[in-house]
Amino acid sequence: MVGAACAYYAARRGLRVTVLDRGSVAGGTTGAGEGNLLVSDKEPGPELQLARYSTQLWRELAEVLPSRIEYEAKGGLVVASDDTSLAALREFAARQSEAGVACEAVPGGRLGDLEPRLAPGLAGGVHYPQDAQVQPALAAAHLLRAAGDRVTLRLGQEVTGILTGAHGEVRGVRTPSGDLHAPYVVNAAGTWGGELARLAGVELPVLPRRGFVLVTEPLPRLVRHKVYAADYVADVASDSAALQTSAVVEGTPAGPVLIGASRERVGFDRSPSVEVLRRLAGQAVRLFPALAAVRAVRTYTGFRPYLPDHLPAIGPDPRRPGLLHACGHEGAGIGLAPATGRIIAQALTGGELPLDITPFRPDRFGGGEAG
C-alpha cells in the first residue's frame, strides 16, 4: 500500500515510476491487513500529525477511486471495562483532542446507542468519528491503476542489489532479469525494508511483528464501528516481544466480521497458533456476545514492519544519496500510506513538504553504513 501511494503521488508530480515486487500486488503485509485508517490509537506527536494529514488525503482519494476499495468512514469506538481504565482512556482522549482529534466521551449507558449488540455493563468509552476503513488489497491495486501509464509494474521481480555510482550515489537496482537504472530508489519494502536497506549498504532496524486476524462468515451488520478495548492502545505502543492480544472487532461492507489483534515478535514464522486464535475469539465474544454463535471461516497472518521507536522511516537517506525510505509503519501502514506517498513525491521533485519529517529520518537510530 505504501509503495502504491508513493508511485501514485510521484506520477502525479510528473515522474515515471517502476514498481518492483517479488510477489503480486498486495501479496505481502498489505493483503494481510484489516485496512484500518485510524487516529484513535495514536499518541499526540509526529505519528498522529501524519495520521491526521493522511485521513484528509484518504477522504480525497475516496472521491476519485472506485467505490470497490470499500472506503467506509464508520468511526471508531474504544471501550473500557472498569472505571480505572475508563479514566485513563478519557485522559488519553483529552490529550488527543488538544492535538486536533475529534472525539466524544460516551457513558456506559449510551454505548448501546452506537453499538446495540455490545456487551452490557461496560464502564464507558470514547467515540472517534474520524476513524475509517478500506479494503487494503483493492485500495493498493486501484491506486496503482489510477496512477496511469506513468507507472510500470514489474511483478515477480526481486531486487537483489542496489546499483551505485562512483561516489556511492544510487543509480538503480539489480534483479535476476537484469539491471534497472534510475536516479532514485524508494525503499517501500515493508517488513523487508531492513533487508533492502542493507543491500544499499545502510542499516535500518526493521523487524517483523506477527499478527493474526479471524474472519467470520458473512453477517447482517452486527458491528457498526471499529470497536476495541482500551488496552489495545498500550499494546500498540509496547516494545515487548512477547505475545499480546487485545480485542478489536469490526464489520465490513461485504459482511464478514474481522477480529484481531495480536502482536508478537517471532521472526517470519507463519505457523498457526491455536492459543492466539482462542484468545482473540474469547475477547471478541466478551465484547459482542452474539459472536459466540458465529462461525469463523478463516484466519490470516501478517507481519507488521516494526521499528524500535514505533515511527516509520520516511524520506531521503543522507548516508546514501538517491535512496529514500518509506517503510516501518508497523500496523498503521494502510492509514499512513497517502501522507507517506505525498511526502516522498515532494522530496523526489523538490516540492515543499507538507509537514516536518525530522522525526522520521531514516538515520535517526545512529547506525552508519552497513558493514
Short mmCIF file of C-alpha atoms in Angstrom, two decimals:
data_model
loop_
_atom_site.label_atom_id
_atom_site.label_comp_id
_atom_site.label_asym_id
_atom_site.label_seq_id
_atom_site.Cartn_x
_atom_site.Cartn_y
_atom_site.Cartn_z
CA MET A 1 0.00 0.00 0.00
CA VAL A 2 2.78 2.44 0.90
CA GLY A 3 4.63 1.67 -2.33
CA ALA A 4 1.44 2.16 -4.34
CA ALA A 5 0.89 5.54 -2.70
CA CYS A 6 4.47 6.61 -3.43
CA ALA A 7 4.03 5.61 -7.08
CA TYR A 8 0.67 7.36 -7.36
CA TYR A 9 1.79 10.70 -5.96
CA ALA A 10 5.14 10.60 -7.79
CA ALA A 11 3.28 10.03 -11.08
CA ARG A 12 1.01 12.97 -10.30
CA ARG A 13 4.15 15.09 -9.89
CA GLY A 14 5.18 14.12 -13.44
CA LEU A 15 7.68 11.35 -12.68
CA ARG A 16 7.90 7.98 -14.36
CA VAL A 17 7.94 5.16 -11.82
CA THR A 18 8.73 1.46 -11.99
CA VAL A 19 7.24 -0.58 -9.16
CA LEU A 20 9.07 -3.83 -8.47
CA ASP A 21 7.62 -6.55 -6.25
CA ARG A 22 8.88 -10.08 -5.86
CA GLY A 23 5.25 -11.19 -5.42
CA SER A 24 1.90 -9.83 -6.52
CA VAL A 25 0.15 -6.54 -5.77
CA ALA A 26 -0.77 -6.61 -2.06
CA GLY A 27 0.73 -10.09 -1.78
CA GLY A 28 2.56 -9.31 1.47
CA THR A 29 1.68 -7.32 4.56
CA THR A 30 -0.93 -5.19 2.76
CA GLY A 31 -3.01 -8.22 1.84
CA ALA A 32 -2.91 -9.42 5.46
CA GLY A 33 -4.15 -6.15 6.94
CA GLU A 34 -7.59 -5.04 8.08
CA GLY A 35 -7.41 -1.72 6.22
CA ASN A 36 -7.54 0.49 9.30
CA LEU A 37 -7.34 4.27 8.86
CA LEU A 38 -7.02 5.32 12.48
CA VAL A 39 -6.35 8.37 14.59
CA SER A 40 -7.86 6.86 17.74
CA ASP A 41 -4.85 4.72 18.69
CA LYS A 42 -2.12 7.33 18.28
CA GLU A 43 -0.43 9.41 20.98
CA PRO A 44 -0.17 13.15 20.32
CA GLY A 45 3.05 13.67 18.41
CA PRO A 46 4.54 13.16 14.94
CA GLU A 47 2.67 9.94 14.09
CA LEU A 48 -0.68 11.48 14.99
CA GLN A 49 0.17 14.52 12.88
CA LEU A 50 0.97 12.20 9.99
CA ALA A 51 -2.26 10.26 10.56
CA ARG A 52 -4.42 13.39 10.60
CA TYR A 53 -2.90 14.52 7.30
CA SER A 54 -3.36 11.04 5.84
CA THR A 55 -7.00 10.98 6.95
CA GLN A 56 -7.57 14.10 4.87
CA LEU A 57 -5.85 12.52 1.86
CA TRP A 58 -7.86 9.30 2.18
CA ARG A 59 -11.07 11.34 2.00
CA GLU A 60 -9.79 12.92 -1.21
CA LEU A 61 -8.80 9.53 -2.65
CA ALA A 62 -12.22 8.09 -1.83
CA GLU A 63 -13.68 10.70 -4.18
CA VAL A 64 -11.50 9.70 -7.15
CA LEU A 65 -11.01 5.95 -6.68
CA PRO A 66 -13.78 3.42 -7.42
CA SER A 67 -16.17 2.53 -4.62
CA ARG A 68 -14.79 -1.01 -4.84
CA ILE A 69 -12.00 -0.03 -2.44
CA GLU A 70 -14.73 -0.20 0.26
CA TYR A 71 -13.79 3.09 1.90
CA GLU A 72 -16.05 3.46 4.91
CA ALA A 73 -15.95 6.44 7.29
CA LYS A 74 -17.63 4.45 10.03
CA GLY A 75 -15.76 5.82 13.03
CA GLY A 76 -14.18 4.01 15.95
CA LEU A 77 -15.40 3.19 19.44
CA VAL A 78 -12.89 2.48 22.20
CA VAL A 79 -14.44 0.90 25.30
CA ALA A 80 -13.32 0.44 28.90
CA SER A 81 -14.47 -2.37 31.18
CA ASP A 82 -13.95 -0.58 34.52
CA ASP A 83 -13.64 2.90 35.98
CA THR A 84 -9.84 2.81 36.20
CA SER A 85 -9.31 2.03 32.52
CA LEU A 86 -12.06 4.50 31.59
CA ALA A 87 -10.30 7.31 33.45
CA ALA A 88 -7.05 6.53 31.61
CA LEU A 89 -8.89 6.37 28.28
CA ARG A 90 -10.57 9.73 28.82
CA GLU A 91 -7.27 11.36 29.81
CA PHE A 92 -5.69 9.96 26.63
CA ALA A 93 -8.62 11.26 24.56
CA ALA A 94 -8.36 14.71 26.16
CA ARG A 95 -4.73 14.99 25.03
CA GLN A 96 -5.70 13.83 21.54
CA SER A 97 -8.48 16.42 21.43
CA GLU A 98 -5.95 19.15 22.22
CA ALA A 99 -3.94 17.88 19.24
CA GLY A 100 -6.93 18.26 16.89
CA VAL A 101 -8.59 14.83 17.03
CA ALA A 102 -12.39 14.73 17.07
CA CYS A 103 -13.56 12.54 19.95
CA GLU A 104 -16.54 12.28 22.29
CA ALA A 105 -16.80 10.60 25.69
CA VAL A 106 -19.64 8.05 25.81
CA PRO A 107 -21.11 6.98 29.17
CA GLY A 108 -21.60 3.26 29.72
CA GLY A 109 -25.36 3.61 29.47
CA ARG A 110 -25.12 5.15 25.99
CA LEU A 111 -22.73 2.65 24.38
CA GLY A 112 -25.72 0.68 23.13
CA ASP A 113 -26.87 3.67 21.09
CA LEU A 114 -23.73 3.31 18.98
CA GLU A 115 -23.40 -0.49 19.15
CA PRO A 116 -26.67 -2.24 20.04
CA ARG A 117 -25.03 -5.70 20.19
CA LEU A 118 -22.23 -4.62 22.53
CA ALA A 119 -22.00 -6.45 25.88
CA PRO A 120 -23.78 -4.70 28.76
CA GLY A 121 -22.01 -3.48 31.87
CA LEU A 122 -19.04 -1.70 30.29
CA ALA A 123 -17.92 1.43 32.13
CA GLY A 124 -17.93 3.70 29.06
CA GLY A 125 -15.89 4.64 26.04
CA VAL A 126 -14.79 7.26 23.54
CA HIS A 127 -16.20 7.69 20.03
CA TYR A 128 -13.76 8.72 17.25
CA PRO A 129 -15.75 9.79 14.15
CA GLN A 130 -12.59 10.27 12.02
CA ASP A 131 -11.62 6.59 12.06
CA ALA A 132 -12.30 4.79 8.77
CA GLN A 133 -11.51 1.63 6.84
CA VAL A 134 -10.68 0.44 3.32
CA GLN A 135 -10.22 -2.97 1.76
CA PRO A 136 -6.40 -2.77 1.57
CA ALA A 137 -5.69 -5.06 -1.38
CA LEU A 138 -8.32 -3.34 -3.51
CA ALA A 139 -7.09 0.09 -2.44
CA ALA A 140 -3.49 -0.68 -3.41
CA ALA A 141 -4.50 -2.13 -6.78
CA HIS A 142 -6.80 0.75 -7.69
CA LEU A 143 -4.28 3.34 -6.57
CA LEU A 144 -1.69 1.85 -8.91
CA ARG A 145 -4.24 1.77 -11.73
CA ALA A 146 -5.22 5.39 -11.08
CA ALA A 147 -1.58 6.42 -11.47
CA GLY A 148 -1.91 5.77 -15.20
CA ASP A 149 0.75 4.96 -17.76
CA ARG A 150 3.49 6.81 -15.87
CA VAL A 151 3.71 3.76 -13.59
CA THR A 152 5.08 0.43 -14.82
CA LEU A 153 4.55 -2.71 -12.75
CA ARG A 154 7.16 -5.46 -12.72
CA LEU A 155 5.76 -8.23 -10.57
CA GLY A 156 7.66 -11.36 -9.62
CA GLN A 157 10.85 -9.29 -9.73
CA GLU A 158 13.06 -9.46 -6.65
CA VAL A 159 15.62 -6.73 -6.02
CA THR A 160 18.95 -8.48 -5.43
CA GLY A 161 21.24 -5.46 -5.34
CA ILE A 162 21.44 -1.67 -5.44
CA LEU A 163 23.47 -0.07 -8.21
CA THR A 164 25.71 2.81 -7.15
CA GLY A 165 27.88 5.39 -8.86
CA ALA A 166 31.48 6.43 -8.32
CA HIS A 167 30.64 8.42 -5.19
CA GLY A 168 28.23 5.90 -3.67
CA GLU A 169 25.09 7.53 -5.03
CA VAL A 170 22.19 5.28 -6.04
CA ARG A 171 21.94 4.51 -9.74
CA GLY A 172 19.24 1.84 -9.83
CA VAL A 173 18.60 -1.77 -8.83
CA ARG A 174 19.67 -5.24 -9.86
CA THR A 175 17.13 -8.02 -10.47
CA PRO A 176 17.52 -11.60 -11.77
CA SER A 177 16.23 -10.41 -15.16
CA GLY A 178 18.69 -7.53 -15.42
CA ASP A 179 19.61 -4.10 -14.14
CA LEU A 180 17.15 -1.22 -13.95
CA HIS A 181 18.73 2.23 -13.98
CA ALA A 182 17.13 5.14 -12.14
CA PRO A 183 18.33 8.25 -10.28
CA TYR A 184 16.28 7.36 -7.18
CA VAL A 185 15.24 4.20 -5.37
CA VAL A 186 12.40 4.24 -2.84
CA ASN A 187 12.54 1.52 -0.21
CA ALA A 188 8.87 0.67 0.36
CA ALA A 189 9.55 -2.98 1.15
CA GLY A 190 7.53 -3.05 4.37
CA THR A 191 8.72 -5.71 6.78
CA TRP A 192 11.65 -6.44 4.49
CA GLY A 193 12.71 -2.79 4.44
CA GLY A 194 15.71 -3.56 6.62
CA GLU A 195 16.95 -6.16 4.16
CA LEU A 196 16.63 -3.79 1.21
CA ALA A 197 18.43 -1.07 3.19
CA ARG A 198 21.32 -3.46 3.79
CA LEU A 199 21.53 -4.11 0.04
CA ALA A 200 22.12 -0.36 -0.24
CA GLY A 201 24.80 -0.55 2.45
CA VAL A 202 22.91 1.19 5.27
CA GLU A 203 21.32 -0.05 8.48
CA LEU A 204 17.61 0.31 9.21
CA PRO A 205 16.44 -1.89 12.14
CA VAL A 206 13.07 -3.04 10.75
CA LEU A 207 11.75 -6.19 12.47
CA PRO A 208 8.63 -8.29 11.80
CA ARG A 209 5.83 -8.24 14.42
CA ARG A 210 3.39 -11.06 13.71
CA GLY A 211 -0.37 -10.71 13.94
CA PHE A 212 -3.41 -12.92 13.31
CA VAL A 213 -6.90 -11.98 12.17
CA LEU A 214 -10.02 -14.12 12.46
CA VAL A 215 -12.68 -13.76 9.75
CA THR A 216 -16.28 -14.78 10.37
CA GLU A 217 -18.97 -15.92 7.99
CA PRO A 218 -20.90 -13.07 6.30
CA LEU A 219 -23.41 -11.50 8.67
CA PRO A 220 -26.02 -8.77 8.75
CA ARG A 221 -24.37 -5.64 10.12
CA LEU A 222 -23.68 -6.85 13.66
CA VAL A 223 -20.83 -4.39 14.34
CA ARG A 224 -21.26 -0.82 13.14
CA HIS A 225 -17.90 0.74 14.08
CA LYS A 226 -14.36 -0.37 14.64
CA VAL A 227 -14.63 -1.40 18.29
CA TYR A 228 -11.71 -2.18 20.52
CA ALA A 229 -10.78 -2.40 24.17
CA ALA A 230 -8.81 0.42 25.74
CA ASP A 231 -5.75 -1.78 26.38
CA TYR A 232 -5.21 -2.06 22.61
CA VAL A 233 -3.52 1.36 22.65
CA ALA A 234 -0.96 0.16 25.21
CA ASP A 235 -0.27 -2.96 23.12
CA VAL A 236 0.40 -0.84 20.02
CA ALA A 237 2.96 1.26 21.93
CA SER A 238 4.61 -1.70 23.68
CA ASP A 239 8.20 -2.76 23.00
CA SER A 240 7.59 -6.28 24.27
CA ALA A 241 8.46 -9.22 22.02
CA ALA A 242 6.01 -11.44 23.91
CA LEU A 243 2.51 -12.29 22.77
CA GLN A 244 -0.09 -9.59 23.37
CA THR A 245 -3.75 -9.75 22.42
CA SER A 246 -6.49 -7.16 22.81
CA ALA A 247 -9.95 -7.32 21.32
CA VAL A 248 -10.50 -5.44 18.05
CA VAL A 249 -13.80 -6.15 16.28
CA GLU A 250 -15.21 -4.58 13.14
CA GLY A 251 -17.75 -5.30 10.46
CA THR A 252 -17.12 -4.95 6.73
CA PRO A 253 -19.36 -3.87 3.84
CA ALA A 254 -19.07 -7.40 2.43
CA GLY A 255 -20.50 -8.94 5.63
CA PRO A 256 -17.71 -10.78 7.47
CA VAL A 257 -16.56 -9.52 10.86
CA LEU A 258 -12.81 -9.12 11.34
CA ILE A 259 -11.39 -9.99 14.76
CA GLY A 260 -7.91 -9.03 16.00
CA ALA A 261 -5.47 -8.04 17.26
CA SER A 262 -2.38 -9.93 18.30
CA ARG A 263 1.26 -8.87 18.41
CA GLU A 264 4.43 -10.88 18.90
CA ARG A 265 7.98 -10.89 17.58
CA VAL A 266 8.76 -14.38 16.33
CA GLY A 267 10.67 -13.55 13.16
CA PHE A 268 8.90 -14.61 9.97
CA ASP A 269 7.31 -17.70 11.50
CA ARG A 270 3.90 -18.19 9.84
CA SER A 271 2.88 -21.19 11.94
CA PRO A 272 -0.77 -21.02 13.03
CA SER A 273 -1.29 -20.56 16.77
CA VAL A 274 -4.40 -22.07 18.32
CA GLU A 275 -3.60 -20.22 21.55
CA VAL A 276 -3.67 -16.82 19.85
CA LEU A 277 -6.84 -17.56 17.89
CA ARG A 278 -8.60 -18.85 21.02
CA ARG A 279 -7.67 -15.70 22.92
CA LEU A 280 -8.86 -13.43 20.11
CA ALA A 281 -12.17 -15.26 19.82
CA GLY A 282 -12.74 -15.19 23.57
CA GLN A 283 -12.02 -11.46 23.84
CA ALA A 284 -14.29 -10.70 20.88
CA VAL A 285 -17.17 -12.67 22.42
CA ARG A 286 -16.78 -10.76 25.68
CA LEU A 287 -17.32 -7.55 23.70
CA PHE A 288 -20.05 -8.93 21.43
CA PRO A 289 -21.74 -11.98 23.00
CA ALA A 290 -23.68 -12.68 19.78
CA LEU A 291 -20.41 -13.75 18.13
CA ALA A 292 -20.39 -16.90 20.27
CA ALA A 293 -22.84 -18.48 17.82
CA VAL A 294 -21.00 -17.31 14.69
CA ARG A 295 -18.59 -19.44 12.64
CA ALA A 296 -15.04 -18.30 11.94
CA VAL A 297 -14.39 -19.32 8.33
CA ARG A 298 -10.70 -18.49 8.01
CA THR A 299 -7.69 -16.79 9.54
CA TYR A 300 -4.77 -14.96 8.07
CA THR A 301 -1.33 -13.94 9.24
CA GLY A 302 0.72 -10.82 8.58
CA PHE A 303 3.94 -9.20 9.72
CA ARG A 304 3.93 -5.58 10.81
CA PRO A 305 7.19 -3.72 9.94
CA TYR A 306 8.32 -2.66 13.40
CA LEU A 307 10.92 0.00 14.21
CA PRO A 308 12.13 0.47 17.81
CA ASP A 309 10.55 3.90 18.36
CA HIS A 310 7.26 2.94 16.64
CA LEU A 311 7.71 5.62 13.96
CA PRO A 312 8.19 4.90 10.26
CA ALA A 313 11.28 5.82 8.26
CA ILE A 314 10.24 8.37 5.64
CA GLY A 315 12.38 10.47 3.33
CA PRO A 316 15.89 10.69 1.86
CA ASP A 317 18.70 8.75 3.49
CA PRO A 318 21.67 11.10 3.97
CA ARG A 319 24.01 8.10 4.12
CA ARG A 320 23.22 7.05 0.55
CA PRO A 321 22.30 9.83 -1.92
CA GLY A 322 19.40 8.82 -4.15
CA LEU A 323 17.95 6.35 -1.64
CA LEU A 324 14.64 7.20 0.05
CA HIS A 325 12.77 5.15 2.63
CA ALA A 326 9.04 4.66 3.09
CA CYS A 327 8.77 1.73 5.49
CA GLY A 328 8.50 0.74 9.15
CA HIS A 329 4.90 1.86 9.68
CA GLU A 330 4.13 -1.16 11.88
CA GLY A 331 0.34 -1.70 11.92
CA ALA A 332 -0.51 1.73 10.54
CA GLY A 333 0.84 1.41 7.01
CA ILE A 334 -2.55 1.43 5.27
CA GLY A 335 -3.70 4.50 7.15
CA LEU A 336 -0.42 6.41 6.78
CA ALA A 337 0.22 5.46 3.13
CA PRO A 338 -1.16 8.58 1.38
CA ALA A 339 0.74 11.02 3.60
CA THR A 340 3.90 8.97 3.16
CA GLY A 341 3.45 8.85 -0.61
CA ARG A 342 2.85 12.59 -0.83
CA ILE A 343 6.00 13.30 1.24
CA ILE A 344 8.14 11.01 -0.92
CA ALA A 345 6.80 12.57 -4.12
CA GLN A 346 7.54 16.08 -2.85
CA ALA A 347 11.05 15.04 -1.76
CA LEU A 348 11.75 13.50 -5.17
CA THR A 349 10.68 16.64 -7.05
CA GLY A 350 11.97 19.35 -4.71
CA GLY A 351 8.50 20.40 -3.63
CA GLU A 352 7.50 21.84 -0.28
CA LEU A 353 6.98 19.14 2.32
CA PRO A 354 3.53 19.09 3.92
CA LEU A 355 4.94 18.58 7.42
CA ASP A 356 8.21 18.27 9.34
CA ILE A 357 9.71 14.85 8.61
CA THR A 358 12.64 15.15 11.03
CA PRO A 359 11.13 12.59 13.46
CA PHE A 360 11.02 10.05 10.61
CA ARG A 361 14.66 10.43 9.50
CA PRO A 362 15.99 7.03 8.36
CA ASP A 363 19.37 7.60 10.05
CA ARG A 364 17.95 8.50 13.48
CA PHE A 365 18.90 5.19 15.05
CA GLY A 366 22.58 6.06 15.00
CA GLY A 367 23.69 3.31 12.66
CA GLY A 368 26.03 4.27 9.85
CA GLU A 369 26.65 2.35 6.70
CA ALA A 370 26.27 -1.41 6.92
CA GLY A 371 29.48 -3.32 7.20
#
